[in-house]
PDB file of C-alpha atoms in Angstrom:
ATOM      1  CA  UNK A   1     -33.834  -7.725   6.786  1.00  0.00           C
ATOM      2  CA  UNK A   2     -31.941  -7.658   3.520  1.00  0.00           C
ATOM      3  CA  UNK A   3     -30.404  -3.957   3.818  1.00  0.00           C
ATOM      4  CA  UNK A   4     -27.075  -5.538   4.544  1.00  0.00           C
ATOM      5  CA  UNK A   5     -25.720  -2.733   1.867  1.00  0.00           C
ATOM      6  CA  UNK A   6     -25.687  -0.144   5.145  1.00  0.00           C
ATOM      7  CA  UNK A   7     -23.281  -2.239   7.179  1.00  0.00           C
ATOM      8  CA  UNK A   8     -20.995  -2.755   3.972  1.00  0.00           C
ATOM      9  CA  UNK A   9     -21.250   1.177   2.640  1.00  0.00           C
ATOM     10  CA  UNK A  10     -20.662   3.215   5.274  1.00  0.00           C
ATOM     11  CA  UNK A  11     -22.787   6.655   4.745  1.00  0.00           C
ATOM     12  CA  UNK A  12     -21.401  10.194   5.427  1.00  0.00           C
ATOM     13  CA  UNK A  13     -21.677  13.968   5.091  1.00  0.00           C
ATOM     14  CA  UNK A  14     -20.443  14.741   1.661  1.00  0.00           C
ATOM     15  CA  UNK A  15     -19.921  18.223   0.099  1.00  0.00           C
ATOM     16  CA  UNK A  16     -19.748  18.140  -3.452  1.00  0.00           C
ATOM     17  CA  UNK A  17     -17.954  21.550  -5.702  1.00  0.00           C
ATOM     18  CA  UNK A  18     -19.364  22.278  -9.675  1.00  0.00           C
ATOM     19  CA  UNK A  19     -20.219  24.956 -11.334  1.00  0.00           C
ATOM     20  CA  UNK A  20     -22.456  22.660 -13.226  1.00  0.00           C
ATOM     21  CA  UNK A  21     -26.472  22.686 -11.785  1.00  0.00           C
ATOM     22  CA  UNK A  22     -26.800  19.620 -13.854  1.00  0.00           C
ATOM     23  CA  UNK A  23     -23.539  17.411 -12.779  1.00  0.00           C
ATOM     24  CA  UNK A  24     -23.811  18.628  -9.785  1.00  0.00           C
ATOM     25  CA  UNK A  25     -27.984  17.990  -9.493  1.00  0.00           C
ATOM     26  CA  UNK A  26     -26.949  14.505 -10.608  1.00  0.00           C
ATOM     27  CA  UNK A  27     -23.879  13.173  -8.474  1.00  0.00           C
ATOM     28  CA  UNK A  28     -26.134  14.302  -5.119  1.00  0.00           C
ATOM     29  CA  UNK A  29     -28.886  12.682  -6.284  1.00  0.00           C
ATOM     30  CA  UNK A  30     -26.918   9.024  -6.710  1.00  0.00           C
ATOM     31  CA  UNK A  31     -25.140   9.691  -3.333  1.00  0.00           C
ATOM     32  CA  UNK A  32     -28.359  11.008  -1.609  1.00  0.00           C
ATOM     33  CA  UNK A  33     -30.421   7.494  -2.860  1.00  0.00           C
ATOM     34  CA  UNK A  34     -27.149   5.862  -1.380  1.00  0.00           C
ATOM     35  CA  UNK A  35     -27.965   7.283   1.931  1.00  0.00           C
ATOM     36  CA  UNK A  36     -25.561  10.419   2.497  1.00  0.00           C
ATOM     37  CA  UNK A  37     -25.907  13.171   3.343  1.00  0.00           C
ATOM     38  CA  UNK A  38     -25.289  15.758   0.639  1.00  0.00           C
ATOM     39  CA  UNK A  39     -24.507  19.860   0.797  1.00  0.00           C
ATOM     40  CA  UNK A  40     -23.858  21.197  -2.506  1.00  0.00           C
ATOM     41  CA  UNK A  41     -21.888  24.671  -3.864  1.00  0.00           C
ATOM     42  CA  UNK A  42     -21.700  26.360  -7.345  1.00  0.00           C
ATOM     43  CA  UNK A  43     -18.066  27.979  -6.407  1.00  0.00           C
ATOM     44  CA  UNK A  44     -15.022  26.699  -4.454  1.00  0.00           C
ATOM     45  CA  UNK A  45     -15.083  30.164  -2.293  1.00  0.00           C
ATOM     46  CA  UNK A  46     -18.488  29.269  -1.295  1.00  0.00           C
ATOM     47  CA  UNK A  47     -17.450  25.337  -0.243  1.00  0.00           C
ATOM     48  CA  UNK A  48     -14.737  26.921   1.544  1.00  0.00           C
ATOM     49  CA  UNK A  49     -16.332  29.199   3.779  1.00  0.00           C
ATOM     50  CA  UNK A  50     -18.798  26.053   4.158  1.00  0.00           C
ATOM     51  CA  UNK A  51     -15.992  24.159   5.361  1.00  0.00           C
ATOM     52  CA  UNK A  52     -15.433  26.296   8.079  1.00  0.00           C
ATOM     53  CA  UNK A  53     -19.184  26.052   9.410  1.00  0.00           C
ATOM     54  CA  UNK A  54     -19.591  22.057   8.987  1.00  0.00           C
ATOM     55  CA  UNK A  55     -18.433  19.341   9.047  1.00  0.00           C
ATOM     56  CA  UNK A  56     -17.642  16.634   5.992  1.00  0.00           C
ATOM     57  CA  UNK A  57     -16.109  13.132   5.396  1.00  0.00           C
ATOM     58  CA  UNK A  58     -15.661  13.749   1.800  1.00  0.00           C
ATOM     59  CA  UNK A  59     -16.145  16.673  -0.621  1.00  0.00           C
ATOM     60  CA  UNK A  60     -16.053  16.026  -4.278  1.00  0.00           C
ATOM     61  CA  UNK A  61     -15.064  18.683  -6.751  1.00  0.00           C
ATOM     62  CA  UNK A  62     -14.412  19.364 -10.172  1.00  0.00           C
ATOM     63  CA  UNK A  63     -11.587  20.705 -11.377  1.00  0.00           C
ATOM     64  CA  UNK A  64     -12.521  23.220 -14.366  1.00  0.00           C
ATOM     65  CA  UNK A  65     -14.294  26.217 -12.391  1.00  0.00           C
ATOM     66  CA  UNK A  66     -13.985  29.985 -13.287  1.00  0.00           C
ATOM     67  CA  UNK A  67     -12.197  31.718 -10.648  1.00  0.00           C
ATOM     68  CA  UNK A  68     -10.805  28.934  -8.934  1.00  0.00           C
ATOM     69  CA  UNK A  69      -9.944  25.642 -10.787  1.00  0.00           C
ATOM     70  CA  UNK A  70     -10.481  21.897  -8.241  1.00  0.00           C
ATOM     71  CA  UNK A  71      -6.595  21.826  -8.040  1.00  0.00           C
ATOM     72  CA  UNK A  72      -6.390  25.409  -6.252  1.00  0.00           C
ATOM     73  CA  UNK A  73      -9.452  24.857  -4.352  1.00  0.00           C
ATOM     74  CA  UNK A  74      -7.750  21.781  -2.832  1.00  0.00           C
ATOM     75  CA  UNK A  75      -4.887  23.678  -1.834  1.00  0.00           C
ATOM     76  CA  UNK A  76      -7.161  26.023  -0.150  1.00  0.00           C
ATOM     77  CA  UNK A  77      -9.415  23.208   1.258  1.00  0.00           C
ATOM     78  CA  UNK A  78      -6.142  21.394   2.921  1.00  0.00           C
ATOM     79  CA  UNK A  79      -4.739  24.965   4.426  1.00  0.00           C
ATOM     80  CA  UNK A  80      -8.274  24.495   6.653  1.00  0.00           C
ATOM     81  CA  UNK A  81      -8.500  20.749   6.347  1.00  0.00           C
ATOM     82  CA  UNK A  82      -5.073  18.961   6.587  1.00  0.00           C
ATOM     83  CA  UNK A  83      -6.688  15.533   6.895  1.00  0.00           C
ATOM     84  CA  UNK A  84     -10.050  16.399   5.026  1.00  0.00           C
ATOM     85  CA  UNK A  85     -11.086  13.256   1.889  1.00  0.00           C
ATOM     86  CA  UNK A  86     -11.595  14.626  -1.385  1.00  0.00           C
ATOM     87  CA  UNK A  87     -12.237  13.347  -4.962  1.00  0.00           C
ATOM     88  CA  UNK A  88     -11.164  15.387  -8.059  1.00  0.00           C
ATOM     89  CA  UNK A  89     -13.384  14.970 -11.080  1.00  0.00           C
ATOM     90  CA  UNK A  90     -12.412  16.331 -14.577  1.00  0.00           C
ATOM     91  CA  UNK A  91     -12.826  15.365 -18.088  1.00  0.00           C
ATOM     92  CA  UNK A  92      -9.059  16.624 -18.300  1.00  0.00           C
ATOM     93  CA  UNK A  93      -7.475  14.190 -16.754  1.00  0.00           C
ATOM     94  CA  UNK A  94      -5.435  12.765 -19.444  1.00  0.00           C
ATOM     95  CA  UNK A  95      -4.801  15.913 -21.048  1.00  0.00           C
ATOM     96  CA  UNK A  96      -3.783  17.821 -18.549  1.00  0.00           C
ATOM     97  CA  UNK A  97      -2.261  14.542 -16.522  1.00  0.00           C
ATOM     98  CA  UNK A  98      -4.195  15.001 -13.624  1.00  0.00           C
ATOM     99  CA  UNK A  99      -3.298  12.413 -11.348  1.00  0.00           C
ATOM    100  CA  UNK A 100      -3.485  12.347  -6.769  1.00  0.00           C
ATOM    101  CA  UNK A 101       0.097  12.737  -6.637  1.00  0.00           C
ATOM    102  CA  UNK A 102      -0.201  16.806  -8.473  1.00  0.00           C
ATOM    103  CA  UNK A 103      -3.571  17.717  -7.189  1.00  0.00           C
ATOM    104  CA  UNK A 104      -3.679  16.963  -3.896  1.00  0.00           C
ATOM    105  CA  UNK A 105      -6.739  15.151  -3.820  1.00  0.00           C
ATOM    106  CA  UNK A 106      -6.869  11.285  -2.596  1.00  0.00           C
ATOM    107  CA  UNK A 107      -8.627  10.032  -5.669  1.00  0.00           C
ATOM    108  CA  UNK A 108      -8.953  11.628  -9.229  1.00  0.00           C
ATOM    109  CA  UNK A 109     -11.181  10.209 -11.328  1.00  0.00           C
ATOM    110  CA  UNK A 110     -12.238  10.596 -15.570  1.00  0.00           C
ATOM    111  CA  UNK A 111     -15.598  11.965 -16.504  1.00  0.00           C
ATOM    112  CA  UNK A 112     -17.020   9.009 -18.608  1.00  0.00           C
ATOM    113  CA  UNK A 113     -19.836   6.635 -19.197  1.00  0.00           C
ATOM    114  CA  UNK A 114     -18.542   5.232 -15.691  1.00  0.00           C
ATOM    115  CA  UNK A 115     -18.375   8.228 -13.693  1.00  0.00           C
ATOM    116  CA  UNK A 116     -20.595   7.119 -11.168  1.00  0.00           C
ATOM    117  CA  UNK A 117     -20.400   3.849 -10.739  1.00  0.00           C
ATOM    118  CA  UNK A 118     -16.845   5.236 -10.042  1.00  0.00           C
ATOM    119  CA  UNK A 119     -18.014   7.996  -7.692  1.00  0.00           C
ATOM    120  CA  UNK A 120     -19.927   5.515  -5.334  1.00  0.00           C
ATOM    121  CA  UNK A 121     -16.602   3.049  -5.071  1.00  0.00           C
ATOM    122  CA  UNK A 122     -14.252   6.361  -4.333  1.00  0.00           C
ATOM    123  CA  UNK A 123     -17.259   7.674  -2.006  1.00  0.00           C
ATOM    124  CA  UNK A 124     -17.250   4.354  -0.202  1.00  0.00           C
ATOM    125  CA  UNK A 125     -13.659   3.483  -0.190  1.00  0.00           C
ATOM    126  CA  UNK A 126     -12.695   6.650   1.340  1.00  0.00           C
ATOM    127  CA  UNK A 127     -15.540   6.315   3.847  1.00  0.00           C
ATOM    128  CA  UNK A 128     -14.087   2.890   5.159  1.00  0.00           C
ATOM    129  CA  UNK A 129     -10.922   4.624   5.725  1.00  0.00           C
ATOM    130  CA  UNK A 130     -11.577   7.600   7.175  1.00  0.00           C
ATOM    131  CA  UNK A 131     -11.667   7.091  10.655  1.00  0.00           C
ATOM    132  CA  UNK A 132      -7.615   6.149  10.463  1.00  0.00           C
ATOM    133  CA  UNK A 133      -6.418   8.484   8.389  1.00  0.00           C
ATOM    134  CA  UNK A 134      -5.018  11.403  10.154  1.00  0.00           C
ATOM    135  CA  UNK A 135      -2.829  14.143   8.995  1.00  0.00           C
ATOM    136  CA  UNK A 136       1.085  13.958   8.199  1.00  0.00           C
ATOM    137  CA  UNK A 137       2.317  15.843  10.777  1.00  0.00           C
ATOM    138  CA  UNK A 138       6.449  15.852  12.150  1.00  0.00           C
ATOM    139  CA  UNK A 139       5.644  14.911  15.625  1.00  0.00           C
ATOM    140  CA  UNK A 140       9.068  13.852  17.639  1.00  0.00           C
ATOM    141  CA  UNK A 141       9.777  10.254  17.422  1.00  0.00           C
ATOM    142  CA  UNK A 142       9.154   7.949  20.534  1.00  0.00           C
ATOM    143  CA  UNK A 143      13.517   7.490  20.809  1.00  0.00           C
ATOM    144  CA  UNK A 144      14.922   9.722  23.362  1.00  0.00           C
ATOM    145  CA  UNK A 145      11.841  11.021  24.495  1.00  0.00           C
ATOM    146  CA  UNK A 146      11.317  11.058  28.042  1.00  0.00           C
ATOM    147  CA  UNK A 147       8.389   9.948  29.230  1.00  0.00           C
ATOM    148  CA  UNK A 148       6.069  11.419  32.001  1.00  0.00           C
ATOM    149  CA  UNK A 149       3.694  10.494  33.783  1.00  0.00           C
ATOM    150  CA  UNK A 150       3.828   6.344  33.796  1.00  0.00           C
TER     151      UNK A 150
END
């Protein structure tokens, strides 16, 4: 019994957004031997209306696209999905100072060398947090609210 790796690395649905057959060939097959569960699309208007069908824990995109770059897809992604987990990837993300704060996404990360060893940590760290992250909504504070029903 030594696949402790299961209880440590939680394993979810993932969607993941390229243009590139090859990136994108490769990223699902490292998160697929990992144990998720892996839907892939070419364009951002096809992962959107996939969105709307089923159901992810993560979707991972890249940002340079024709049509539709990851930033604006992310826009359009949170519109449906408030609370939804996503990781931008782009090998701009110095140039173009990319960062979570201007994209919208919860983690950005570099194309490099280290790409995925630094997919699988963003994978699994936003996996462990998932279940308690919920969206920022303006719900009335608990002062002066009068409660019902005690």
């Amino acid at each position: 019994m030594t696949n402790s790796s299961s209880s440590q690395n939680p394993c979810g649905r993932i969607l993941i957004v390229d243009d590139n057959s090859l990136g994108l060939a490769a990223r699902r097959s490292v998160l697929e031997e990992l144990g998720h569960k892996v839907v892939t699309a070419t364009a951002p208007h096809d992962a959107l209306e996939v969105c709307g069908k089923q159901r992810f824990d993560v979707v991972v995109t890249d940002y340079k696209m024709p049509k539709m770059n990851g930033v604006e897809f992310i826009s359009r992604l949170r519109k449906q999905h408030p609370s939804m987990l996503v990781i931008l990837i782009s090998g701009f993300t110095d140039t173009l100072g990319l960062n979570e704060s201007n994209t919208g996404a919860d983690i950005v990360l570099q194309k490099s060398a280290h790409e995925v060893t630094q997919l699988i940590r963003a994978v699994n760290r936003l996996l462990r947090k998932a279940p308690s992250k919920k969206p920022a909504t303006s719900q009335p504070s608990a002062k002066g609210e009068k409660r019902k029903n005690r």
